[in-house]
Coordinates of C-alpha atoms in Angstrom, one line a residue:
Chain A
M1 CA 90.7 82.6 127.7
L2 CA 88.4 85.1 126.2
T3 CA 85.3 83.0 123.6
N4 CA 83.3 85.0 120.9
Q5 CA 80.7 84.9 123.7
E6 CA 81.3 86.9 125.8
I7 CA 82.0 89.3 123.5
A8 CA 78.7 88.7 122.3
D9 CA 76.8 88.9 125.1
D10 CA 78.6 92.2 125.9
L11 CA 78.6 94.4 123.1
L12 CA 74.7 93.2 122.9
S13 CA 74.0 94.4 126.2
Q14 CA 75.5 97.6 125.1
F15 CA 74.3 98.1 122.0
G16 CA 71.1 96.2 121.7
D17 CA 69.3 96.7 118.4
K18 CA 71.7 98.2 116.5
I19 CA 73.6 95.1 115.9
A20 CA 72.1 92.9 113.0
G21 CA 74.0 89.9 114.0
F22 CA 77.3 88.1 114.3
E23 CA 79.0 85.4 111.7
E24 CA 82.0 82.8 112.9
H25 CA 84.5 82.0 110.3
H26 CA 87.3 80.0 111.8
E27 CA 87.0 81.2 115.3
I28 CA 87.7 84.8 114.4
M29 CA 83.8 86.7 114.7
S30 CA 82.3 88.9 112.9
V31 CA 80.2 91.0 114.5
F32 CA 77.9 93.4 111.4
T33 CA 76.3 96.5 112.1
T34 CA 75.0 100.2 111.1
V35 CA 77.3 102.7 110.3
E36 CA 76.6 104.7 113.2
T37 CA 77.4 102.2 116.2
A38 CA 80.8 101.3 114.7
K39 CA 82.9 103.8 115.7
P40 CA 81.4 103.9 119.2
M41 CA 81.6 100.2 119.0
I42 CA 85.4 99.8 117.9
E43 CA 86.2 102.4 120.8
Y44 CA 83.8 101.5 123.3
L45 CA 86.0 97.3 122.8
Y46 CA 89.2 99.6 123.0
K47 CA 88.7 101.9 126.1
H48 CA 87.2 98.6 127.2
P49 CA 88.8 96.9 130.6
T50 CA 89.4 93.2 129.2
F51 CA 89.5 93.8 125.9
Q52 CA 91.0 95.9 125.1
F53 CA 91.0 95.4 121.1
Q54 CA 94.1 97.9 120.9
Y55 CA 95.5 97.0 116.9
L56 CA 94.3 97.9 114.1
T57 CA 94.5 94.4 111.8
D58 CA 93.3 95.5 108.5
L59 CA 90.1 97.5 106.9
A60 CA 89.1 95.6 104.1
G61 CA 86.1 97.1 102.0
I62 CA 84.3 94.8 99.6
H63 CA 81.8 95.6 96.9
Y64 CA 78.4 93.5 97.1
P65 CA 77.0 95.2 94.0
D66 CA 73.6 92.5 94.8
N67 CA 72.9 94.0 98.4
K68 CA 70.5 97.3 97.7
G69 CA 70.7 99.0 99.7
G70 CA 73.7 98.1 102.2
E71 CA 76.4 97.8 98.0
L72 CA 79.9 99.1 99.8
S73 CA 80.7 97.1 103.6
V74 CA 83.9 98.3 105.1
V75 CA 85.6 95.0 107.9
Y76 CA 87.4 96.6 110.4
H77 CA 90.0 93.9 111.4
V78 CA 90.8 94.6 115.4
H79 CA 93.2 92.1 117.7
S80 CA 93.0 92.0 121.4
W81 CA 96.9 91.4 122.7
T82 CA 96.6 90.9 125.7
N83 CA 93.4 88.3 124.9
N84 CA 94.9 86.6 121.9
H85 CA 92.5 87.4 120.5
R86 CA 90.6 88.4 116.6
L87 CA 87.2 90.4 116.2
M88 CA 85.1 91.1 113.0
V89 CA 83.6 94.4 112.9
R90 CA 81.4 94.7 109.4
I91 CA 79.0 97.0 108.0
F92 CA 77.1 98.1 105.4
V93 CA 76.7 101.3 103.1
P94 CA 74.5 102.3 100.3
I95 CA 76.7 103.0 97.3
D96 CA 75.3 106.4 96.3
A97 CA 76.3 107.5 99.5
P98 CA 78.7 105.7 101.1
N99 CA 79.8 107.8 104.4
V100 CA 81.4 106.2 106.9
P101 CA 83.5 108.5 109.8
T102 CA 87.1 107.5 110.0
L103 CA 89.2 106.1 112.5
V104 CA 92.4 108.0 111.8
D105 CA 91.3 109.2 115.8
V106 CA 91.4 105.6 117.4
Y107 CA 93.8 104.5 115.1
K108 CA 96.4 106.1 113.2
S109 CA 97.5 103.3 111.2
A110 CA 93.5 103.5 109.8
N111 CA 95.4 106.7 107.6
W112 CA 96.0 104.6 105.5
M113 CA 94.0 101.5 105.3
E114 CA 91.7 104.2 104.6
R115 CA 92.9 105.5 102.2
E116 CA 93.1 102.4 100.5
A117 CA 90.0 101.6 100.9
Y118 CA 89.1 105.0 98.6
D119 CA 90.8 104.7 96.4
F120 CA 89.9 101.3 95.3
F121 CA 86.4 101.3 96.2
G122 CA 85.5 105.4 97.1
I123 CA 84.1 104.5 100.6
N124 CA 83.9 108.0 102.3
F125 CA 85.5 108.3 105.3
V126 CA 84.4 111.3 107.0
G127 CA 86.7 113.0 108.8
H128 CA 89.5 111.5 107.6
P129 CA 92.1 114.5 107.2
N130 CA 94.1 113.2 103.6
L131 CA 91.6 111.2 102.0
I132 CA 93.0 111.2 98.3
R133 CA 94.3 108.2 96.2
I134 CA 96.8 106.4 97.1
L135 CA 98.3 103.8 95.3
N136 CA 96.4 104.8 92.1
I137 CA 96.9 107.9 89.9
E138 CA 95.2 110.6 90.8
E139 CA 93.4 110.9 87.8
M140 CA 91.7 107.9 87.9
D141 CA 87.9 108.9 87.6
Y142 CA 86.2 105.9 89.3
F143 CA 87.0 102.6 91.7
P144 CA 89.0 99.8 90.5
M145 CA 88.0 97.4 92.8
R146 CA 83.8 97.4 92.1
K147 CA 82.4 94.5 90.6
E148 CA 81.2 96.7 87.2
Y149 CA 84.9 96.5 86.3
P150 CA 85.7 93.4 85.4
L151 CA 89.0 92.5 84.7
E152 CA 88.8 89.7 81.7
D153 CA 85.9 90.4 78.2
A154 CA 83.2 89.5 79.1
T155 CA 81.5 88.3 76.1
R156 CA 84.2 85.6 75.8
Q157 CA 82.5 82.1 76.1
D158 CA 84.8 79.8 76.6
K159 CA 84.9 80.0 80.0
I160 CA 80.9 80.0 81.3
D161 CA 79.9 78.1 84.2
A162 CA 77.3 75.7 82.1
L163 CA 80.1 74.2 80.2
F164 CA 81.7 72.8 83.6
G165 CA 78.8 71.3 84.8
R166 CA 77.4 73.9 87.0
Chain B
M1 CA 121.4 148.0 85.8
P2 CA 124.3 149.3 88.2
F3 CA 125.6 146.7 91.0
S4 CA 124.0 147.0 93.9
A5 CA 123.7 144.5 97.0
D6 CA 119.9 145.3 96.8
N7 CA 119.1 144.2 92.9
V8 CA 121.1 141.1 93.7
Q9 CA 119.0 140.3 97.1
R10 CA 115.8 140.9 94.3
Q11 CA 117.0 139.0 91.3
M12 CA 117.6 136.1 94.1
S13 CA 113.9 136.6 95.2
E14 CA 113.3 136.4 92.3
D15 CA 114.7 133.5 91.0
I16 CA 113.6 131.1 94.5
T17 CA 110.3 132.5 93.0
T18 CA 110.4 131.1 89.3
Q19 CA 111.9 127.9 90.6
N20 CA 109.1 127.3 92.7
T21 CA 106.5 127.9 90.2
L22 CA 107.9 124.4 89.2
T23 CA 108.3 123.1 91.6
Q24 CA 104.7 123.6 92.3
R25 CA 103.7 123.4 89.2
N26 CA 105.4 119.3 89.5
Q27 CA 104.1 118.4 92.6
T28 CA 100.4 119.3 91.4
A29 CA 100.8 116.6 88.6
V30 CA 102.5 114.2 91.3
M31 CA 100.7 114.6 94.0
G32 CA 97.6 117.1 93.9
P33 CA 97.0 120.1 95.6
Q34 CA 97.3 118.8 99.0
V35 CA 100.6 118.8 99.6
G36 CA 101.7 121.6 97.4
N37 CA 100.5 124.0 100.2
L38 CA 103.4 121.3 102.3
A39 CA 106.5 122.9 100.8
L40 CA 104.9 126.4 99.2
K41 CA 102.7 128.7 100.5
G42 CA 101.1 130.4 97.2
G43 CA 104.3 130.4 96.0
V44 CA 106.7 132.1 98.0
P45 CA 109.3 130.0 100.0
I46 CA 107.8 129.0 103.9
V47 CA 109.7 130.0 106.5
S48 CA 110.0 128.1 109.9
E49 CA 109.2 129.9 112.6
D50 CA 112.7 131.4 113.6
G51 CA 112.5 132.7 110.1
R52 CA 114.8 130.6 108.3
E53 CA 113.7 129.5 105.1
L54 CA 112.9 126.1 104.0
T55 CA 114.0 124.0 101.0
T56 CA 112.3 121.2 99.2
L57 CA 113.9 118.0 98.6
N58 CA 112.0 115.4 96.2
L59 CA 113.9 111.5 97.5
G60 CA 113.0 109.3 94.6
P61 CA 111.1 107.8 93.5
T62 CA 114.5 106.4 91.1
H63 CA 117.4 107.5 94.5
P64 CA 119.6 104.9 94.9
S65 CA 119.6 105.0 98.2
T66 CA 116.2 104.0 99.0
H67 CA 116.3 100.2 97.5
G68 CA 112.5 100.4 95.7
I69 CA 110.4 102.8 94.3
F70 CA 109.9 105.3 97.2
Q71 CA 109.2 109.3 96.4
N72 CA 109.3 111.1 99.7
I73 CA 108.5 114.7 99.0
L74 CA 110.7 116.6 101.9
T75 CA 110.5 119.9 103.3
M76 CA 114.2 120.5 105.1
D77 CA 115.9 123.5 106.9
G78 CA 119.2 122.7 106.3
E79 CA 120.5 119.1 106.6
K80 CA 116.4 118.9 108.7
I81 CA 113.9 117.1 107.6
V82 CA 110.8 118.6 109.0
S83 CA 108.5 117.4 107.0
G84 CA 108.1 114.2 104.3
V85 CA 105.5 112.9 102.1
P86 CA 105.9 109.5 100.6
T87 CA 104.0 108.6 97.8
I88 CA 103.7 105.3 96.5
G89 CA 102.3 103.0 94.6
Y90 CA 104.9 103.4 91.4
I91 CA 104.8 99.3 91.3
H92 CA 101.1 98.5 91.8
R93 CA 100.1 96.3 90.3
A94 CA 96.8 95.6 91.7
F95 CA 97.2 92.2 92.7
E96 CA 93.6 92.0 94.3
K97 CA 92.1 92.8 91.3
I98 CA 93.6 89.8 89.2
A99 CA 93.7 87.5 92.5
E100 CA 89.0 87.9 91.1
R101 CA 89.5 86.1 87.9
R102 CA 92.1 84.2 89.4
P103 CA 92.2 79.8 90.2
L104 CA 93.1 79.6 93.3
Y105 CA 96.5 78.2 92.7
Q106 CA 97.4 81.1 89.9
I107 CA 97.5 83.5 92.9
T108 CA 100.4 82.1 94.5
T109 CA 103.3 83.5 92.1
L110 CA 101.1 86.7 92.8
T111 CA 102.0 86.1 96.0
D112 CA 105.8 85.9 95.4
R113 CA 105.9 89.1 94.0
M114 CA 104.8 90.7 97.3
N115 CA 107.8 90.3 99.2
Y116 CA 110.0 89.5 97.1
C117 CA 113.1 88.7 99.4
S118 CA 111.3 85.7 101.3
S119 CA 108.8 84.7 98.4
P120 CA 108.3 81.1 100.3
I121 CA 107.2 82.6 103.4
N122 CA 104.6 84.3 101.2
N123 CA 103.7 81.5 99.1
M124 CA 103.1 78.8 102.2
G125 CA 100.9 82.0 104.4
W126 CA 98.4 81.8 101.3
H127 CA 98.8 77.9 101.0
M128 CA 97.8 77.4 104.5
T129 CA 94.9 80.1 103.6
V130 CA 93.5 78.2 100.9
E131 CA 93.8 74.4 102.8
K132 CA 91.9 76.2 105.7
L133 CA 89.2 77.4 103.7
L134 CA 89.2 73.9 101.6
G135 CA 89.6 72.1 105.0
I136 CA 92.7 70.0 103.8
E137 CA 95.4 68.5 106.3
V138 CA 98.9 68.9 106.1
P139 CA 101.4 65.7 106.7
K140 CA 103.8 66.5 109.2
R141 CA 106.5 65.9 107.4
A142 CA 104.6 68.8 104.5
Q143 CA 104.8 71.1 107.3
Y144 CA 108.1 71.1 108.5
I145 CA 109.5 71.5 105.4
R146 CA 107.7 74.1 104.8
V147 CA 109.3 75.3 108.5
I148 CA 112.9 75.1 107.5
M149 CA 111.9 77.1 104.0
M150 CA 110.1 79.6 105.8
E151 CA 113.4 80.3 108.0
L152 CA 115.7 80.9 105.0
A153 CA 112.9 83.0 103.7
R154 CA 113.2 84.5 107.0
I155 CA 117.1 84.7 107.4
S156 CA 117.2 85.8 104.1
D157 CA 115.6 88.7 104.1
H158 CA 117.3 89.7 107.9
L159 CA 120.9 88.9 106.4
I160 CA 119.6 91.4 103.0
C161 CA 118.3 94.0 105.5
N162 CA 121.0 94.3 108.0
S163 CA 123.4 94.3 105.1
I164 CA 122.2 96.6 103.7
L165 CA 121.9 98.7 106.9
G166 CA 125.5 98.1 106.8
V167 CA 126.1 99.8 103.4
D168 CA 123.9 102.8 103.8
S169 CA 126.0 103.2 106.9
G170 CA 128.7 103.5 105.7
A171 CA 130.4 99.5 105.5
F172 CA 129.8 97.3 101.9
T173 CA 132.5 94.3 103.1
G174 CA 129.4 92.6 105.1
F175 CA 126.9 93.4 103.1
L176 CA 129.2 91.2 99.6
Y177 CA 129.8 88.9 102.4
V178 CA 126.4 87.2 104.0
M179 CA 125.2 88.0 100.2
Q180 CA 127.0 84.1 99.7
K181 CA 124.9 82.3 102.0
R182 CA 121.9 84.1 100.5
E183 CA 123.7 82.5 97.4
E184 CA 123.0 79.3 99.5
I185 CA 119.6 79.9 100.6
Y186 CA 118.3 80.2 97.0
E187 CA 120.0 77.0 96.1
I188 CA 118.6 75.2 99.0
Y189 CA 115.0 77.0 97.0
E190 CA 116.4 75.7 93.3
E191 CA 116.5 72.6 94.7
M192 CA 113.1 72.4 96.5
C193 CA 110.7 73.8 93.6
G194 CA 113.3 75.3 90.6
A195 CA 113.2 78.8 91.0
R196 CA 115.1 81.4 93.3
L197 CA 112.8 84.6 93.8
T198 CA 109.9 84.2 92.6
T199 CA 109.6 81.0 93.7
N200 CA 105.9 79.6 94.1
M201 CA 106.9 77.0 96.2
G202 CA 104.7 73.8 97.3
R203 CA 101.4 73.3 96.8
F204 CA 97.8 73.5 98.8
G205 CA 98.1 70.6 100.4
G206 CA 102.1 70.2 100.8
M207 CA 105.1 70.4 99.1
E208 CA 105.8 69.8 95.6
R209 CA 108.1 67.5 96.2
D210 CA 109.7 66.2 98.4
L211 CA 113.0 67.0 100.1
S212 CA 115.8 65.7 97.8
K213 CA 119.5 64.1 99.2
E214 CA 121.0 67.3 97.1
A215 CA 118.3 69.8 99.3
I216 CA 119.4 68.3 102.9
R217 CA 122.9 68.1 102.3
K218 CA 122.5 71.9 101.4
I219 CA 120.7 72.4 103.7
R220 CA 123.1 70.6 106.5
E221 CA 126.3 72.6 105.1
F222 CA 124.4 75.6 105.4
I223 CA 123.4 75.3 109.2
K224 CA 127.7 74.3 109.3
S225 CA 129.1 76.8 107.4
F226 CA 126.4 79.9 108.0
P227 CA 127.5 80.9 112.0
P228 CA 130.9 81.8 111.1
V229 CA 130.1 84.1 108.6
M230 CA 126.7 85.3 110.8
Q231 CA 129.6 86.0 113.5
E232 CA 132.3 87.7 111.6
F233 CA 129.0 90.0 110.3
E234 CA 128.0 90.8 113.6
K235 CA 131.0 90.9 114.7
M236 CA 131.9 93.1 111.7
L237 CA 128.7 95.8 113.4
N238 CA 127.3 95.0 116.3
R239 CA 130.2 97.4 118.5
N240 CA 131.2 99.4 115.2
R241 CA 131.8 102.4 116.6
I242 CA 130.8 104.0 113.2
F243 CA 128.0 101.8 112.7
I244 CA 126.7 102.5 116.9
D245 CA 126.7 106.4 116.1
R246 CA 125.1 106.3 113.2
T247 CA 122.4 104.0 115.0
V248 CA 121.7 104.5 118.2
G249 CA 119.4 107.2 118.8
V250 CA 117.7 107.2 115.6
G251 CA 114.2 107.0 114.0
P252 CA 112.6 105.5 117.9
V253 CA 109.1 104.0 118.1
S254 CA 108.2 103.9 120.9
Q255 CA 105.4 101.2 121.3
E256 CA 102.6 103.3 121.7
M257 CA 103.2 105.0 118.5
A258 CA 104.4 101.0 117.6
L259 CA 100.9 100.2 118.5
Q260 CA 99.2 103.2 116.9
Y261 CA 100.8 103.2 113.9
G262 CA 99.8 98.7 113.6
F263 CA 103.4 97.8 113.5
S264 CA 104.3 93.9 113.4
G265 CA 107.4 92.6 113.1
P266 CA 111.1 93.2 113.7
N267 CA 109.7 97.0 113.8
L268 CA 107.0 95.9 116.7
R269 CA 109.8 93.8 118.2
A270 CA 112.9 96.4 118.7
A271 CA 110.1 98.7 119.8
G272 CA 109.8 96.0 122.8
I273 CA 105.9 93.9 122.5
D274 CA 107.1 90.8 122.2
Y275 CA 104.0 89.6 119.7
D276 CA 104.9 87.6 116.9
V277 CA 102.6 84.9 115.1
R278 CA 104.6 82.3 115.3
V279 CA 103.9 82.0 119.3
M280 CA 100.5 83.8 119.4
N281 CA 98.4 81.4 116.4
P282 CA 101.5 79.2 115.8
Y283 CA 100.7 77.7 112.5
S284 CA 102.7 74.2 110.4
S285 CA 103.7 73.0 113.5
Y286 CA 105.6 75.9 115.0
Q287 CA 104.1 75.0 118.6
D288 CA 107.3 72.0 117.5
F289 CA 109.9 74.1 118.1
E290 CA 111.8 75.9 121.1
F291 CA 112.7 79.0 120.0
D292 CA 112.6 82.9 121.8
I293 CA 111.3 86.1 120.6
P294 CA 115.0 88.7 120.6
V295 CA 112.8 92.5 121.6
G296 CA 114.7 95.3 121.7
Y297 CA 113.9 98.4 124.0
T298 CA 113.5 101.7 122.6
G299 CA 113.3 100.7 119.0
D300 CA 115.8 102.7 117.4
T301 CA 118.0 101.7 114.3
Y302 CA 120.2 100.1 116.6
D303 CA 117.5 98.4 118.0
R304 CA 115.4 97.2 114.9
F305 CA 119.1 96.1 113.4
M306 CA 120.0 93.3 116.5
V307 CA 116.5 92.3 116.6
R308 CA 116.5 91.0 113.6
N309 CA 120.4 89.8 114.1
G310 CA 118.6 87.7 117.0
E311 CA 116.3 86.2 114.7
I312 CA 118.1 85.2 112.6
W313 CA 119.9 83.5 115.4
E314 CA 116.2 81.8 116.3
S315 CA 115.8 81.4 112.7
F316 CA 118.8 79.4 112.5
K317 CA 118.0 77.5 116.0
I318 CA 114.7 76.1 113.8
I319 CA 116.0 74.8 111.2
Q320 CA 118.0 72.7 113.2
Q321 CA 115.4 71.3 114.7
A322 CA 113.4 70.5 112.0
V323 CA 115.4 69.4 110.2
E324 CA 117.1 66.6 112.8
N325 CA 113.8 66.3 113.7
L326 CA 112.5 65.8 110.0
P327 CA 108.9 63.3 110.6
E328 CA 109.1 60.6 107.7
G329 CA 105.7 60.5 105.6
P330 CA 104.2 61.8 102.5
F331 CA 105.4 65.2 102.4
H332 CA 101.8 65.9 100.6
A333 CA 98.1 65.9 102.1
D334 CA 95.6 62.3 100.4
A335 CA 93.6 65.5 99.2
P336 CA 93.2 63.9 94.8
E337 CA 90.3 66.6 94.5
F338 CA 93.6 69.9 94.9
Y339 CA 96.6 68.3 94.5
L340 CA 98.4 67.3 91.4
P341 CA 98.5 64.0 90.8
P342 CA 102.3 62.8 89.9
K343 CA 102.3 62.9 85.6
Q344 CA 102.8 59.5 84.9
E345 CA 99.6 58.2 86.7
V346 CA 98.3 61.6 84.7
Y347 CA 98.8 59.6 81.3
R348 CA 97.5 55.5 82.8
N349 CA 94.4 56.3 85.1
M350 CA 91.6 58.0 84.0
E351 CA 90.3 59.1 87.4
A352 CA 94.6 60.7 87.5
L353 CA 93.8 62.7 84.3
I354 CA 89.9 64.4 85.5
Y355 CA 91.6 65.0 88.4
H356 CA 94.7 67.2 87.1
F357 CA 92.2 68.4 84.3
K358 CA 90.1 70.2 86.5
I359 CA 93.1 71.0 88.9
V360 CA 94.6 73.1 86.2
M361 CA 91.6 74.3 84.3
G362 CA 90.7 75.7 88.5
E363 CA 87.7 73.6 88.4
I364 CA 88.3 72.7 92.1
P365 CA 85.2 72.4 94.5
I366 CA 85.8 75.5 96.1
P367 CA 83.7 76.1 99.5
V368 CA 81.8 79.1 100.6
G369 CA 83.0 81.4 103.2
E370 CA 85.4 83.2 104.7
V371 CA 88.4 82.7 105.8
Y372 CA 91.6 85.4 107.8
H373 CA 95.1 83.3 108.1
A374 CA 98.4 85.3 109.3
V375 CA 102.0 84.4 109.1
E376 CA 104.9 86.2 110.4
G377 CA 106.4 87.3 106.8
G378 CA 109.9 88.5 107.1
N379 CA 108.2 92.5 107.6
G380 CA 105.3 91.5 110.7
E381 CA 102.2 90.1 110.1
L382 CA 101.5 88.3 106.2
G383 CA 97.6 88.3 106.3
F384 CA 95.1 86.8 103.7
H385 CA 91.7 87.3 104.1
L386 CA 89.8 85.5 101.6
I387 CA 86.2 84.9 100.6
S388 CA 84.9 83.0 99.1
D389 CA 80.9 82.8 97.1
G390 CA 82.2 78.9 95.9
G391 CA 83.3 80.9 92.0
R392 CA 86.6 79.0 90.9
S393 CA 88.0 82.2 92.4
P394 CA 88.0 84.3 94.9
Y395 CA 85.2 86.7 95.3
R396 CA 87.2 89.0 97.4
L397 CA 90.9 88.2 99.0
K398 CA 92.4 91.2 101.0
M399 CA 96.0 90.9 101.6
R400 CA 97.6 92.6 105.1
R401 CA 101.1 94.0 103.5
P402 CA 102.8 94.5 106.6
C403 CA 104.7 96.9 105.1
F404 CA 101.9 99.3 103.5
I405 CA 100.3 99.8 107.5
F406 CA 104.1 100.2 108.7
Y407 CA 105.3 102.7 106.5
Q408 CA 102.7 105.1 106.8
A409 CA 105.0 106.0 110.0
Y410 CA 107.6 107.4 108.2
P411 CA 107.3 110.8 108.1
E412 CA 106.9 110.7 111.6
M413 CA 110.0 108.8 112.5
C414 CA 111.7 111.6 110.5
K415 CA 111.0 114.6 111.8
G416 CA 113.9 116.1 112.8
V417 CA 116.7 114.1 111.7
T418 CA 119.2 114.1 108.8
L419 CA 119.1 113.3 105.2
S420 CA 121.5 110.8 106.4
D421 CA 119.8 109.5 108.7
A422 CA 116.7 109.3 107.2
I423 CA 117.7 107.3 104.5
I424 CA 118.9 104.9 107.3
I425 CA 115.7 104.9 109.3
M426 CA 114.0 103.5 105.5
S427 CA 116.7 101.1 105.3
S428 CA 116.7 99.3 108.7
M429 CA 112.3 98.9 108.3
N430 CA 113.1 97.1 105.4
V431 CA 109.9 98.2 103.8
I432 CA 109.6 96.1 100.7
A433 CA 108.2 97.8 97.6
G434 CA 106.8 95.2 96.3
E435 CA 105.2 94.8 99.5
L436 CA 104.1 97.8 99.9
D437 CA 102.5 98.6 96.9
A438 CA 101.0 94.7 96.6

């Protein structure tokens, strides 16, 4: 049975100071790393003889407007079926140069996932074969899942936190 | 103009050029410039390597045989497909964005609009995700009721897919026949939540209501009447010469390809990989039940059909076990902060009134944190990645929709097959537009 500690130790010995930290949420470990290391790390995890993270479960973009210098985040969610173990690799990129190397050559399923992340967050996957919008219309000139586009009128007063003691 | 073979030929080529410019303009509008190049090169028709002229065919978005709103721009050599470019997003409704402004309980209604052939699985997957975040322990009885509902949903999902596959290969009878059984499943839904298609079934912490006597009667009746119908349905197609000719060897998926393209669910198992979330990461007491995972060999259309048939029987087995061993006890967790109190209480009891108000207003205490929870949906691993910053609604909710991920293999599966086979491949993959686009 593979444990998060084993993976963490192995990754630390391999990538050392390129790893910014670890987090664990409900048994799934997240590895925080730099943009340049993400791809080599995922390839390493893919080819590792015992880990074998050969399934890309999901790829999510997240926008953290307050995290200056790393406003956009990409979460790679990989799964090792041989060990039945899940792992997330997370990176942060600045919003004015959101360039992330593509994973299409490692997992073919990353193709549409990356297009989705581009479509909604404007993350530029460098090397992607066909990085165009996927769910939204072609003419859209903004990235709708970013936090600066609120769904409701921001001047509404009936739901402010102070009314609810927060 | 004198009639000669030469002139006719020139006239024809002019016609083709005009036509192509039109097609190209249409395509640029819909697909952007990249796609236009695939079908046409500089306004002249592209030719295959041995000099055959290729045609561009727009399949969809509203073609009846695509069962939803899918568009595929196909380049065809006669009846054979050379390449295809799918366009998706026709019913994109921005669920992930809407979820960022909604209290958690209101997101349930978004989830059942994803895979609308098996909405209870989506609902309960979402409920389990939130329960994991809030730390609610669900009583055994509620878990069993959930299992019954989820397996009924899986049966109805697979019944639709398989019977539609029959329709697409020319056998309408089976479709209408098993539709009766789906109707009975929907009646059980009605008994449990009042709705049929977009169910909004269950609540955080368990079910909204207990299995009524009528519901149990209906489930028992279903258990009794379903096997003969299913056997007849299988008899009609499993060894049917026409059906086998149409499906065997059509759209095969190797294990490597399935893994690379992120397949999950029946489509993956048809390729021969026995990954099932219910077994790998049991949730809602699935470890209590005895069932097998049917797998195929080649991952072709016939295998996908057979795996789904097998899964219907396994789901049926699970329902039988769950009904027989249904534990006594409460049908929801004792979590007054998250579970709506009974309406009579609200009028008489102050605590109940406060909780009622807070829950309806979306003012439940949500911890800061993050959770990923996956369930085995009708089409594969349905995951919810919920990131909470302690606010009223999720900071980010990423839904892993199996259809969206495996549908990208469709162009590769269609290469070299005829158009009629491409239709069959699509219906055997069970791509649900609502889940694809979210």
